[in-house]
mmCIF file of C-alpha atoms in Angstrom:
data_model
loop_
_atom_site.group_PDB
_atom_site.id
_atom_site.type_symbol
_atom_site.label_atom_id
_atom_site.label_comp_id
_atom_site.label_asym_id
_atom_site.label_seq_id
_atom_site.Cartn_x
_atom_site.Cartn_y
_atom_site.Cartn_z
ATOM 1 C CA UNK T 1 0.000 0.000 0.000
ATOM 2 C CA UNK T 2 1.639 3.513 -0.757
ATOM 3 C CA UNK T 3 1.274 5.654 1.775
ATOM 4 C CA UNK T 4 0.269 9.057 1.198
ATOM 5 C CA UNK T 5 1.728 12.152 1.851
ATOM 6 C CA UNK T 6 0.624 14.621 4.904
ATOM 7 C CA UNK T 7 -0.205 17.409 2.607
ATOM 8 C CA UNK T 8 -2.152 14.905 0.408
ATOM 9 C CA UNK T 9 -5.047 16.503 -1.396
ATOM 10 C CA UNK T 10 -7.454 13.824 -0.840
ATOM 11 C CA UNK T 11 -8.556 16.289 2.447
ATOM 12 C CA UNK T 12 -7.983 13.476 5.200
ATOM 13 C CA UNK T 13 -5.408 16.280 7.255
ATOM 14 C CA UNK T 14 -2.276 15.695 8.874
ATOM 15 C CA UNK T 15 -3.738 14.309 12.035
ATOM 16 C CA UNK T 16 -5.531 11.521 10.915
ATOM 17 C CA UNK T 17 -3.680 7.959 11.123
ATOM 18 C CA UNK T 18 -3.356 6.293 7.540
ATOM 19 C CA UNK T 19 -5.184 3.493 6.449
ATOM 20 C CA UNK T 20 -2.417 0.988 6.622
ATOM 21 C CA UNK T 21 -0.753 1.915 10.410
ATOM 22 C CA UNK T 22 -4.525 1.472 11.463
ATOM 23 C CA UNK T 23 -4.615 -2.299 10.100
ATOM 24 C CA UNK T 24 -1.286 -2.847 11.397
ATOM 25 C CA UNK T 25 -2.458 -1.364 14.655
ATOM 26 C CA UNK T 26 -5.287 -3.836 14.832
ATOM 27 C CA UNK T 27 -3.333 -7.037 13.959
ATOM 28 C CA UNK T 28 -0.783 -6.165 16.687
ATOM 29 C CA UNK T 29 -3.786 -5.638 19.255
ATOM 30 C CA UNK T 30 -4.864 -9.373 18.495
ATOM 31 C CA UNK T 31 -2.380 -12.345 20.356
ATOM 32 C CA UNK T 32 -0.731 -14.061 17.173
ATOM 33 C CA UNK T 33 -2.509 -17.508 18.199
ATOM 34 C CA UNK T 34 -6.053 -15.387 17.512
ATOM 35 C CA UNK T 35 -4.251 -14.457 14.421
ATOM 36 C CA UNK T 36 -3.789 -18.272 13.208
ATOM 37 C CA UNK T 37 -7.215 -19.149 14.475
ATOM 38 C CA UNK T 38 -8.654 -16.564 12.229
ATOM 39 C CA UNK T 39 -6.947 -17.146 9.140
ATOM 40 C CA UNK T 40 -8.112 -20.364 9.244
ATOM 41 C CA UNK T 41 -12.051 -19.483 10.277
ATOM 42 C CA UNK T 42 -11.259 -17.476 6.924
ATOM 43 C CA UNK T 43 -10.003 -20.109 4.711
ATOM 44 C CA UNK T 44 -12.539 -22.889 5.931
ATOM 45 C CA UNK T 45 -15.959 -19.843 5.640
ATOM 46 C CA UNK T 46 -14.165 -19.209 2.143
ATOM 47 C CA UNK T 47 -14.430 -22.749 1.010
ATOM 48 C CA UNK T 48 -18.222 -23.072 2.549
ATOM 49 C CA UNK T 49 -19.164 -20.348 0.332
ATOM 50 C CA UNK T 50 -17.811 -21.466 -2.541
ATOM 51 C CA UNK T 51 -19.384 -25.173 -1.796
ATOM 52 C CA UNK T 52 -22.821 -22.907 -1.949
ATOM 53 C CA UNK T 53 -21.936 -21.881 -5.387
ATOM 54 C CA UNK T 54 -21.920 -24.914 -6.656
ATOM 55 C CA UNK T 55 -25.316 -25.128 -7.152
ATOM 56 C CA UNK T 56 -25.281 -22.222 -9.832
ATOM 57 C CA UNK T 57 -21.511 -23.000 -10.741
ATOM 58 C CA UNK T 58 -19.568 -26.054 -11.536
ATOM 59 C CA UNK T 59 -16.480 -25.994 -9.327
ATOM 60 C CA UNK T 60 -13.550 -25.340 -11.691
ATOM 61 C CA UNK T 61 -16.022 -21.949 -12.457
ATOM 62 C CA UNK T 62 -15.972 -21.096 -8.751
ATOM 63 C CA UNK T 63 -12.122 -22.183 -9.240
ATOM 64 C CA UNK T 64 -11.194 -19.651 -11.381
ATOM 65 C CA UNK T 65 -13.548 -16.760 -9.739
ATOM 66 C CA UNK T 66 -11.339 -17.288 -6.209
ATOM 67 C CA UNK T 67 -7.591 -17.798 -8.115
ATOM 68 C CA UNK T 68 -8.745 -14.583 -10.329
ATOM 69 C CA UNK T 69 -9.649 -12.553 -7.741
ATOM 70 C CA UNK T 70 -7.053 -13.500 -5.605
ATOM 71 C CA UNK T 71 -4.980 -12.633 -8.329
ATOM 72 C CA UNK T 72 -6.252 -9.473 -8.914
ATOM 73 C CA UNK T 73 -5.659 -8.435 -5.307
ATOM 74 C CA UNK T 74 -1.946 -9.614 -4.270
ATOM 75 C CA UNK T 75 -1.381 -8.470 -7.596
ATOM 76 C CA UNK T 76 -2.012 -5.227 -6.658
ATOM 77 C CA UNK T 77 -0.709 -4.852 -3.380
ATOM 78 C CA UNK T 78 2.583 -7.023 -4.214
ATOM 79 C CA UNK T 79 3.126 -6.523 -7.788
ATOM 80 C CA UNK T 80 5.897 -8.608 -9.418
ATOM 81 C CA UNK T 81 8.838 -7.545 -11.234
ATOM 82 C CA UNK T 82 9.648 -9.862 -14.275
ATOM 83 C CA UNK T 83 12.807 -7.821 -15.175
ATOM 84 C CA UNK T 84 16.083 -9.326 -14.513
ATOM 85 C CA UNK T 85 14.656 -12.912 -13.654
ATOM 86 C CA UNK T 86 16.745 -15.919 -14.818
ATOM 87 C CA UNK T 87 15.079 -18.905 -16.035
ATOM 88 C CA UNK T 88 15.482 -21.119 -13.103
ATOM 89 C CA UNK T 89 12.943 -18.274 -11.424
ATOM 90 C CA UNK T 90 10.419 -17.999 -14.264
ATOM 91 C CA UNK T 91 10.347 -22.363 -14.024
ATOM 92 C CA UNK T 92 10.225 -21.711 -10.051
ATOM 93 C CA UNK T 93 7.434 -18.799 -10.477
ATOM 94 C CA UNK T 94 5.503 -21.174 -13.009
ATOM 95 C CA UNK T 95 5.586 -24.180 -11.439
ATOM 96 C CA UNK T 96 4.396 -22.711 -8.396
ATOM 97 C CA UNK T 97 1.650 -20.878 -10.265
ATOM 98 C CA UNK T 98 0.658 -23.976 -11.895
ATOM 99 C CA UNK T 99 0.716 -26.136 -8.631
ATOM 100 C CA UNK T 100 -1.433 -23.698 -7.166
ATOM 101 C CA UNK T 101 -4.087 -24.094 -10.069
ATOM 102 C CA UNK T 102 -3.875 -28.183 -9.753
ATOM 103 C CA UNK T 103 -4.380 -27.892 -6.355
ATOM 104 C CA UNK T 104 -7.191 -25.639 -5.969
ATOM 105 C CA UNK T 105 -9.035 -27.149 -8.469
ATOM 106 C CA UNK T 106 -8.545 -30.467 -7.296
ATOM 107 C CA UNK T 107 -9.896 -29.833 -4.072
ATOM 108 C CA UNK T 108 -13.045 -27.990 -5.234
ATOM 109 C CA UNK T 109 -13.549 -31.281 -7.463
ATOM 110 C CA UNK T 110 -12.786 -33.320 -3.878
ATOM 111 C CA UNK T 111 -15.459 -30.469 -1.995
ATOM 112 C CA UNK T 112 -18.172 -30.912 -4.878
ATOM 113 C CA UNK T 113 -18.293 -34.719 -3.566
ATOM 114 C CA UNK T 114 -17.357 -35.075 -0.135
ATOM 115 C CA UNK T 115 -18.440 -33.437 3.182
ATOM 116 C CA UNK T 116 -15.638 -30.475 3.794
ATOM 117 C CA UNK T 117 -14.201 -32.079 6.881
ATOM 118 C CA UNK T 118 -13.555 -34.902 4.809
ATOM 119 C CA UNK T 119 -12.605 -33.634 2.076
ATOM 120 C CA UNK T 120 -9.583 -30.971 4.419
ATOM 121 C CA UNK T 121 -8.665 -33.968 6.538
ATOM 122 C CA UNK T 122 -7.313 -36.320 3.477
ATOM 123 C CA UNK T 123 -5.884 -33.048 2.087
ATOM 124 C CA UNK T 124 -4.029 -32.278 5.072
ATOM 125 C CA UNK T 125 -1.928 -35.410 4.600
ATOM 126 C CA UNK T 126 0.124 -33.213 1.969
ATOM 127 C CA UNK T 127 1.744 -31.233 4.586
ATOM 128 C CA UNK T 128 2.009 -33.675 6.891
ATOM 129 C CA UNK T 129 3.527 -36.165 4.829
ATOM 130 C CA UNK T 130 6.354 -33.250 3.853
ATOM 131 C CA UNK T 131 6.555 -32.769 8.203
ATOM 132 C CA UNK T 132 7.476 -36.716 8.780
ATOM 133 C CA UNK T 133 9.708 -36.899 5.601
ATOM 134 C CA UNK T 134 11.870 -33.849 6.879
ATOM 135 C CA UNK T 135 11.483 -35.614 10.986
ATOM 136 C CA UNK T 136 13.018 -38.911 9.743
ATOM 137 C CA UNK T 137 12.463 -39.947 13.614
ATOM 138 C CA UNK T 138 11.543 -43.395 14.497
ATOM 139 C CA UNK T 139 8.100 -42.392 16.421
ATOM 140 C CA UNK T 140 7.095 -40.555 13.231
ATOM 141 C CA UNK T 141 6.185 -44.270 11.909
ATOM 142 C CA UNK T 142 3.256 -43.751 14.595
ATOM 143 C CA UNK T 143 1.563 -40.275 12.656
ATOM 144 C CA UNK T 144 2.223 -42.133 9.861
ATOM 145 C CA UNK T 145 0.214 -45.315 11.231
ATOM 146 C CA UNK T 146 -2.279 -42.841 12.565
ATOM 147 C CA UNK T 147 -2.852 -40.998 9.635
ATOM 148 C CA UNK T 148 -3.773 -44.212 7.362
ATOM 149 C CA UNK T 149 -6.216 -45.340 10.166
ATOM 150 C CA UNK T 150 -7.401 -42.228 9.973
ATOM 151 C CA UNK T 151 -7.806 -42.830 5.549
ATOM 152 C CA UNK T 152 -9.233 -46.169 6.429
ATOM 153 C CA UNK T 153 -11.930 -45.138 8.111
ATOM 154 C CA UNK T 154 -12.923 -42.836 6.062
ATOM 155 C CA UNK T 155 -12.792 -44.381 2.736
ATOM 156 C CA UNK T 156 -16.282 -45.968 1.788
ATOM 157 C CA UNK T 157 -15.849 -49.563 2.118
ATOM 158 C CA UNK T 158 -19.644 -50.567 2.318
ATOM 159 C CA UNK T 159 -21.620 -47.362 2.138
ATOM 160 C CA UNK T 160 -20.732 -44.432 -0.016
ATOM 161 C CA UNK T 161 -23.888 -42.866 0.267
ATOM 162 C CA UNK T 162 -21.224 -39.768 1.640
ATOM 163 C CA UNK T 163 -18.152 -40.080 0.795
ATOM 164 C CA UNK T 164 -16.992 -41.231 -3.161
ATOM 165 C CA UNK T 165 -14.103 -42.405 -3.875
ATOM 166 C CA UNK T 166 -13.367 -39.889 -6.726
ATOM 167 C CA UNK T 167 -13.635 -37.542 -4.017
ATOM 168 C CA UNK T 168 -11.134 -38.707 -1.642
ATOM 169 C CA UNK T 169 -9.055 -39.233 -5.154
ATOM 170 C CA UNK T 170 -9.590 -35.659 -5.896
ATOM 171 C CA UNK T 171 -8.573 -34.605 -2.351
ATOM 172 C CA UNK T 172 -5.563 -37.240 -2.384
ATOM 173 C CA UNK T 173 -3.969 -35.337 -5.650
ATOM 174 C CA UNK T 174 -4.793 -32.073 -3.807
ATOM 175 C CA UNK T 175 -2.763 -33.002 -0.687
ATOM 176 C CA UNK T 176 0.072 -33.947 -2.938
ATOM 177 C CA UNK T 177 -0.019 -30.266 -4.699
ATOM 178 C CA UNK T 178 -0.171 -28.850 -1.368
ATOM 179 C CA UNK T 179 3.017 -30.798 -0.507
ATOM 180 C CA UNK T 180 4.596 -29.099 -3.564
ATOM 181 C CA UNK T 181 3.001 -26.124 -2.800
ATOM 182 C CA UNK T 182 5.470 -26.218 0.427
ATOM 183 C CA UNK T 183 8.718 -26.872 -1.516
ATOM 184 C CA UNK T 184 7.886 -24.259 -4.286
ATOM 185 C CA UNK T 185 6.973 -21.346 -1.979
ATOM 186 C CA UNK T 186 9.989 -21.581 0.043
ATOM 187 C CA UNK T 187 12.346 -22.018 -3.626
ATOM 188 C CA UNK T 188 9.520 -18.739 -4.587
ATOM 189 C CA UNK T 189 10.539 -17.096 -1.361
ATOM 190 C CA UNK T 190 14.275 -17.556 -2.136
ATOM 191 C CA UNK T 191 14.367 -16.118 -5.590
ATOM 192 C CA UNK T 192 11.573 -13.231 -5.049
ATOM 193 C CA UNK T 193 11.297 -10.548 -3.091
ATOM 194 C CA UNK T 194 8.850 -10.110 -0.237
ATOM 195 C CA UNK T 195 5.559 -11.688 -1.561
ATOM 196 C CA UNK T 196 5.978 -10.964 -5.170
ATOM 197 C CA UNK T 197 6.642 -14.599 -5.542
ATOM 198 C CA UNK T 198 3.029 -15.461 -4.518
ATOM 199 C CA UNK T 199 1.182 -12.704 -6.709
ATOM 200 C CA UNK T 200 3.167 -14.079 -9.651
ATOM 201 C CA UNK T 201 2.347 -17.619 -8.824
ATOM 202 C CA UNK T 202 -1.549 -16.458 -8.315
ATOM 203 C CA UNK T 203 -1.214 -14.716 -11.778
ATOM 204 C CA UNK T 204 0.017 -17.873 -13.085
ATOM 205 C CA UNK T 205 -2.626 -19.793 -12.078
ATOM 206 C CA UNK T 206 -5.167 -17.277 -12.973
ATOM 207 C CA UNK T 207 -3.932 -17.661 -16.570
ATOM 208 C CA UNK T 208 -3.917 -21.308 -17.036
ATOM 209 C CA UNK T 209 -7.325 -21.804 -15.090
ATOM 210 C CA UNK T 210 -9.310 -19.406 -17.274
ATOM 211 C CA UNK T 211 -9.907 -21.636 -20.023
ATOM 212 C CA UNK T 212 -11.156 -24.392 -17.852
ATOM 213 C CA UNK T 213 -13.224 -21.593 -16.049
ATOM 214 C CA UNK T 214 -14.617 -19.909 -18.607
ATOM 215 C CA UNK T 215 -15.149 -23.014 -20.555
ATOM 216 C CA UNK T 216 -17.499 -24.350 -17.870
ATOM 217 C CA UNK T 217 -18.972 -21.305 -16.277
ATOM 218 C CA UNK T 218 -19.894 -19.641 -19.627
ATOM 219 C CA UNK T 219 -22.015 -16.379 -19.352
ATOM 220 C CA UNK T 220 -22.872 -17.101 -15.964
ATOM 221 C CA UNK T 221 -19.528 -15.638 -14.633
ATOM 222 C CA UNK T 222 -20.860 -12.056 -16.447
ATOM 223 C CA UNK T 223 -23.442 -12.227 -13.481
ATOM 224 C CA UNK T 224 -23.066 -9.497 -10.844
ATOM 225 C CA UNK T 225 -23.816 -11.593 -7.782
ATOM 226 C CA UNK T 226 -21.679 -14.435 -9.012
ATOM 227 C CA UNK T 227 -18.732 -12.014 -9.197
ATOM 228 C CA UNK T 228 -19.029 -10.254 -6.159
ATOM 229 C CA UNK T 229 -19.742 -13.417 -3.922
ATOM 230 C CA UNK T 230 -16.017 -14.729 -6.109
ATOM 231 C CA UNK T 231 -14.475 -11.902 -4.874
ATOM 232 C CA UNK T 232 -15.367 -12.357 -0.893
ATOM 233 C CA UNK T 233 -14.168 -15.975 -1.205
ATOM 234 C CA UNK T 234 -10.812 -14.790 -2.951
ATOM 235 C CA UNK T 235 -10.421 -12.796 -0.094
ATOM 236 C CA UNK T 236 -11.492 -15.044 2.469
ATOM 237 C CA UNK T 237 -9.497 -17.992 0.736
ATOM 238 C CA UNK T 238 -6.543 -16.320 -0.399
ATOM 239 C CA UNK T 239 -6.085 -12.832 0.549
ATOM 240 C CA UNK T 240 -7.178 -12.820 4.210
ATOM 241 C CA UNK T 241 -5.809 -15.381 5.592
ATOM 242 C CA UNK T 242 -2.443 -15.000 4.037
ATOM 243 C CA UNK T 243 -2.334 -11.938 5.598
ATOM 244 C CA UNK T 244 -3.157 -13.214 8.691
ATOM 245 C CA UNK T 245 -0.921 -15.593 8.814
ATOM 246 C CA UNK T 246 2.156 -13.364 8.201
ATOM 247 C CA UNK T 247 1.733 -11.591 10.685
ATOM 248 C CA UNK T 248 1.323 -14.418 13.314
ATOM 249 C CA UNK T 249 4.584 -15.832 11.858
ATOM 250 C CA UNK T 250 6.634 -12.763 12.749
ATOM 251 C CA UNK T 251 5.603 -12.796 16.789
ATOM 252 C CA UNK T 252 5.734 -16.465 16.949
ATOM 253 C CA UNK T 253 7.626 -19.421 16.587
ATOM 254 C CA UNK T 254 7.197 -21.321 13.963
ATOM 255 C CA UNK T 255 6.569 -25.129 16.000
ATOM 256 C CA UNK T 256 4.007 -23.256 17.674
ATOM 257 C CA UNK T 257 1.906 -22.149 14.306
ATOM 258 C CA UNK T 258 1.918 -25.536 12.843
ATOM 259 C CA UNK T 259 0.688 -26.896 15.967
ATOM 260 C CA UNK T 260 -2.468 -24.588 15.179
ATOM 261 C CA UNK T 261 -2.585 -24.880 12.033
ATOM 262 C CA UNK T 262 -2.818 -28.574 12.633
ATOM 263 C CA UNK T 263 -6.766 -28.283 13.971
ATOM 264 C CA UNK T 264 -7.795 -26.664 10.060
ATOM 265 C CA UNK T 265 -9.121 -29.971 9.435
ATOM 266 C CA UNK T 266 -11.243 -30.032 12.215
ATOM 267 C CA UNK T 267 -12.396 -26.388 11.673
ATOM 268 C CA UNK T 268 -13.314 -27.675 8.246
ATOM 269 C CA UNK T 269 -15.700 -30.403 9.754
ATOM 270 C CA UNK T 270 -17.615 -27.393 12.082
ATOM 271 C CA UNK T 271 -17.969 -24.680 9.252
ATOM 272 C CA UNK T 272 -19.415 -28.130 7.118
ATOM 273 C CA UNK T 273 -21.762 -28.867 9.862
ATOM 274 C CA UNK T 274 -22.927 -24.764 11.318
ATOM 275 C CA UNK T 275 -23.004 -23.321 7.575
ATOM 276 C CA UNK T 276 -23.559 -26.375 5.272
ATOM 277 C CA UNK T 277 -25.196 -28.858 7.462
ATOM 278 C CA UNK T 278 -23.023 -31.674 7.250
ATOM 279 C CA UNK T 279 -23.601 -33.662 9.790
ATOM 280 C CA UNK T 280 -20.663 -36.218 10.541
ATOM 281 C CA UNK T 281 -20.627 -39.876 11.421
ATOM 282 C CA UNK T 282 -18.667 -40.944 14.418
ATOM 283 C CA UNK T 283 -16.491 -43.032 12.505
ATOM 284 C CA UNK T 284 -15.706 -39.708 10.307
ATOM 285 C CA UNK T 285 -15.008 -37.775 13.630
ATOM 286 C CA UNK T 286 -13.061 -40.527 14.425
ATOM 287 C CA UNK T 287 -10.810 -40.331 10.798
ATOM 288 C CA UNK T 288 -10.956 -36.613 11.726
ATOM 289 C CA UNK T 289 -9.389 -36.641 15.038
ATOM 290 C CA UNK T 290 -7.007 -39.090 13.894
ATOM 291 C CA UNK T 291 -5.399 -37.206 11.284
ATOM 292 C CA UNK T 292 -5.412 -34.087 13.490
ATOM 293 C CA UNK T 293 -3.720 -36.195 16.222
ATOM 294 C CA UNK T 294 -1.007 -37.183 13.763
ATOM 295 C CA UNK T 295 -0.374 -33.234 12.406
ATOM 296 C CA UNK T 296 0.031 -32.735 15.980
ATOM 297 C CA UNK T 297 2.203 -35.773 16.961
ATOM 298 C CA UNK T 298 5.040 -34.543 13.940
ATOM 299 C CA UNK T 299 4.914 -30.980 14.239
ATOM 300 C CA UNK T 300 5.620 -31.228 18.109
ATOM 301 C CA UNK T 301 8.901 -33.432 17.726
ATOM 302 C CA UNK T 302 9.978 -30.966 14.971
ATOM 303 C CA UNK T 303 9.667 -28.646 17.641
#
């Protein structure tokens, strides 16, 4: 955000605090663990929305409304410089974007079939798969175990009256771009400055998804409504939270922020069953709580 000047014509006065001291003001009012906990009430109220959509949308539509608008925004506020980068950084900065674009519209295609609980739990076994591979301790065998318990009983053995296995497919491939996602930001982070890396991976993505978006969502995208309600889940789903969670890493260690990022799945299964009404089995809380346990378990001995 530029700041303006104190003489600026726009008639706010030298007095008044500017727009962007007055966020900062607020984040550093909030403790960084409320910071965590509220990027990720963004994130999972972003994906709820977009699950609504589906009914006027198919999901790479909705897909492409979020990554676009998203795009649009970091865009703006971080905007990338393409001058002077080698071509190991434009493969880094496209293969990002491009793993971003898998993965979201992966696990769309996993939320258009599977309760969103569910469908964050099996993706959450990305992350946590790149957390035991970089432990290489012997009791990480045990999140490991935990976590496939945790697949078993969720995977529709005799009834699949809620949960398809194309879903947890879909949400399997998504957990694996999320583990890339890991690897490429921090390469992203290495070769660009501040978050340029993400806006030009969002811008990326943008780009490739639009034919699949536009392709499937038609003139239906041209609708008003539809755009604006894309915009508030860019911004809960990208944008927000992001921001959020910056800030929490800089006044807090970082063993102490995967530990709470580690309940997102769980978060998932309450926004499913207060805004969309899915109501859980107790063998799902069970896979649930599992997996949790198990993001737990491996981000506490890489503590």
């Amino acid at each position: 955000m530029t700041a303006f000047a104190l003489d600026d014509p726009i008639g706010r006065g030298p007095g008044l605090p500017r727009p962007g001291n007055l966020l900062r003001t607020a984040a550093d009012s909030i403790p960084p663990s409320g910071l965590v906990l509220l990027g990720i009430l963004s994130v999972q109220l972003g994906a709820g929305f977009a699950k609504e959509l589906f009914a006027l949308l198919p999901p790479s539509a909705v897909v492409f409304l979020r990554i676009a608008a998203g795009a649009l925004i970091m865009g703006a506020i971080a905007r990338p410089r393409l001058r002077g980068l080698a071509w190991r950084d434009w493969a880094v900065g496209i293969g990002f974007g491009l793993t971003l674009a898998v993965m979201n519209l992966t696990f769309y295609e996993a939320l258009a079939r599977l309760p969103m609980g569910i469908a964050v739990a099996i993706e959450f076994l990305g992350p946590l798969g790149v957390a035991v591979a970089a432990s290489r301790r012997r009791i990480d065998l045990l999140w490991i175990g935990l976590a496939g318990m945790g697949v078993v009983l969720l995977a529709p053995w005799g009834d699949s009256s809620s949960v398809s296995w194309v879903g947890i497919g879909f949400a399997m491939v998504a957990g694996a771009c999320w583990a890339a996602y890991i690897l490429l930001s921090a390469a992203a982070g290495r070769r660009f400055p501040g978050t340029s890396g993400l806006s030009f991976a969002m811008i990326v993505s943008a780009v490739a998804i639009l034919p699949i978006g536009v392709t499937t969502g038609g003139a239906d995208l041209l609708q008003p409504e539809l755009l604006l309600i894309g915009l508030g889940v860019g911004l809960l789903s990208s944008v927000i939270p992001y921001s959020l969670e910056l800030q929490a890493l800089r006044r807090m260690p970082k063993h102490v922020f995967g530990i709470l990022m580690s309940m997102e799945p769980a978060a998932a299964a309450l926004i499913g069953v207060l805004l969309l009404g899915e109501i859980l089995h107790a063998q799902q809380w069970a896979a649930i709580i599992c997996i949790v346990a198990a993001s737990l378990g491996s981000t506490r001995r890489r503590r």
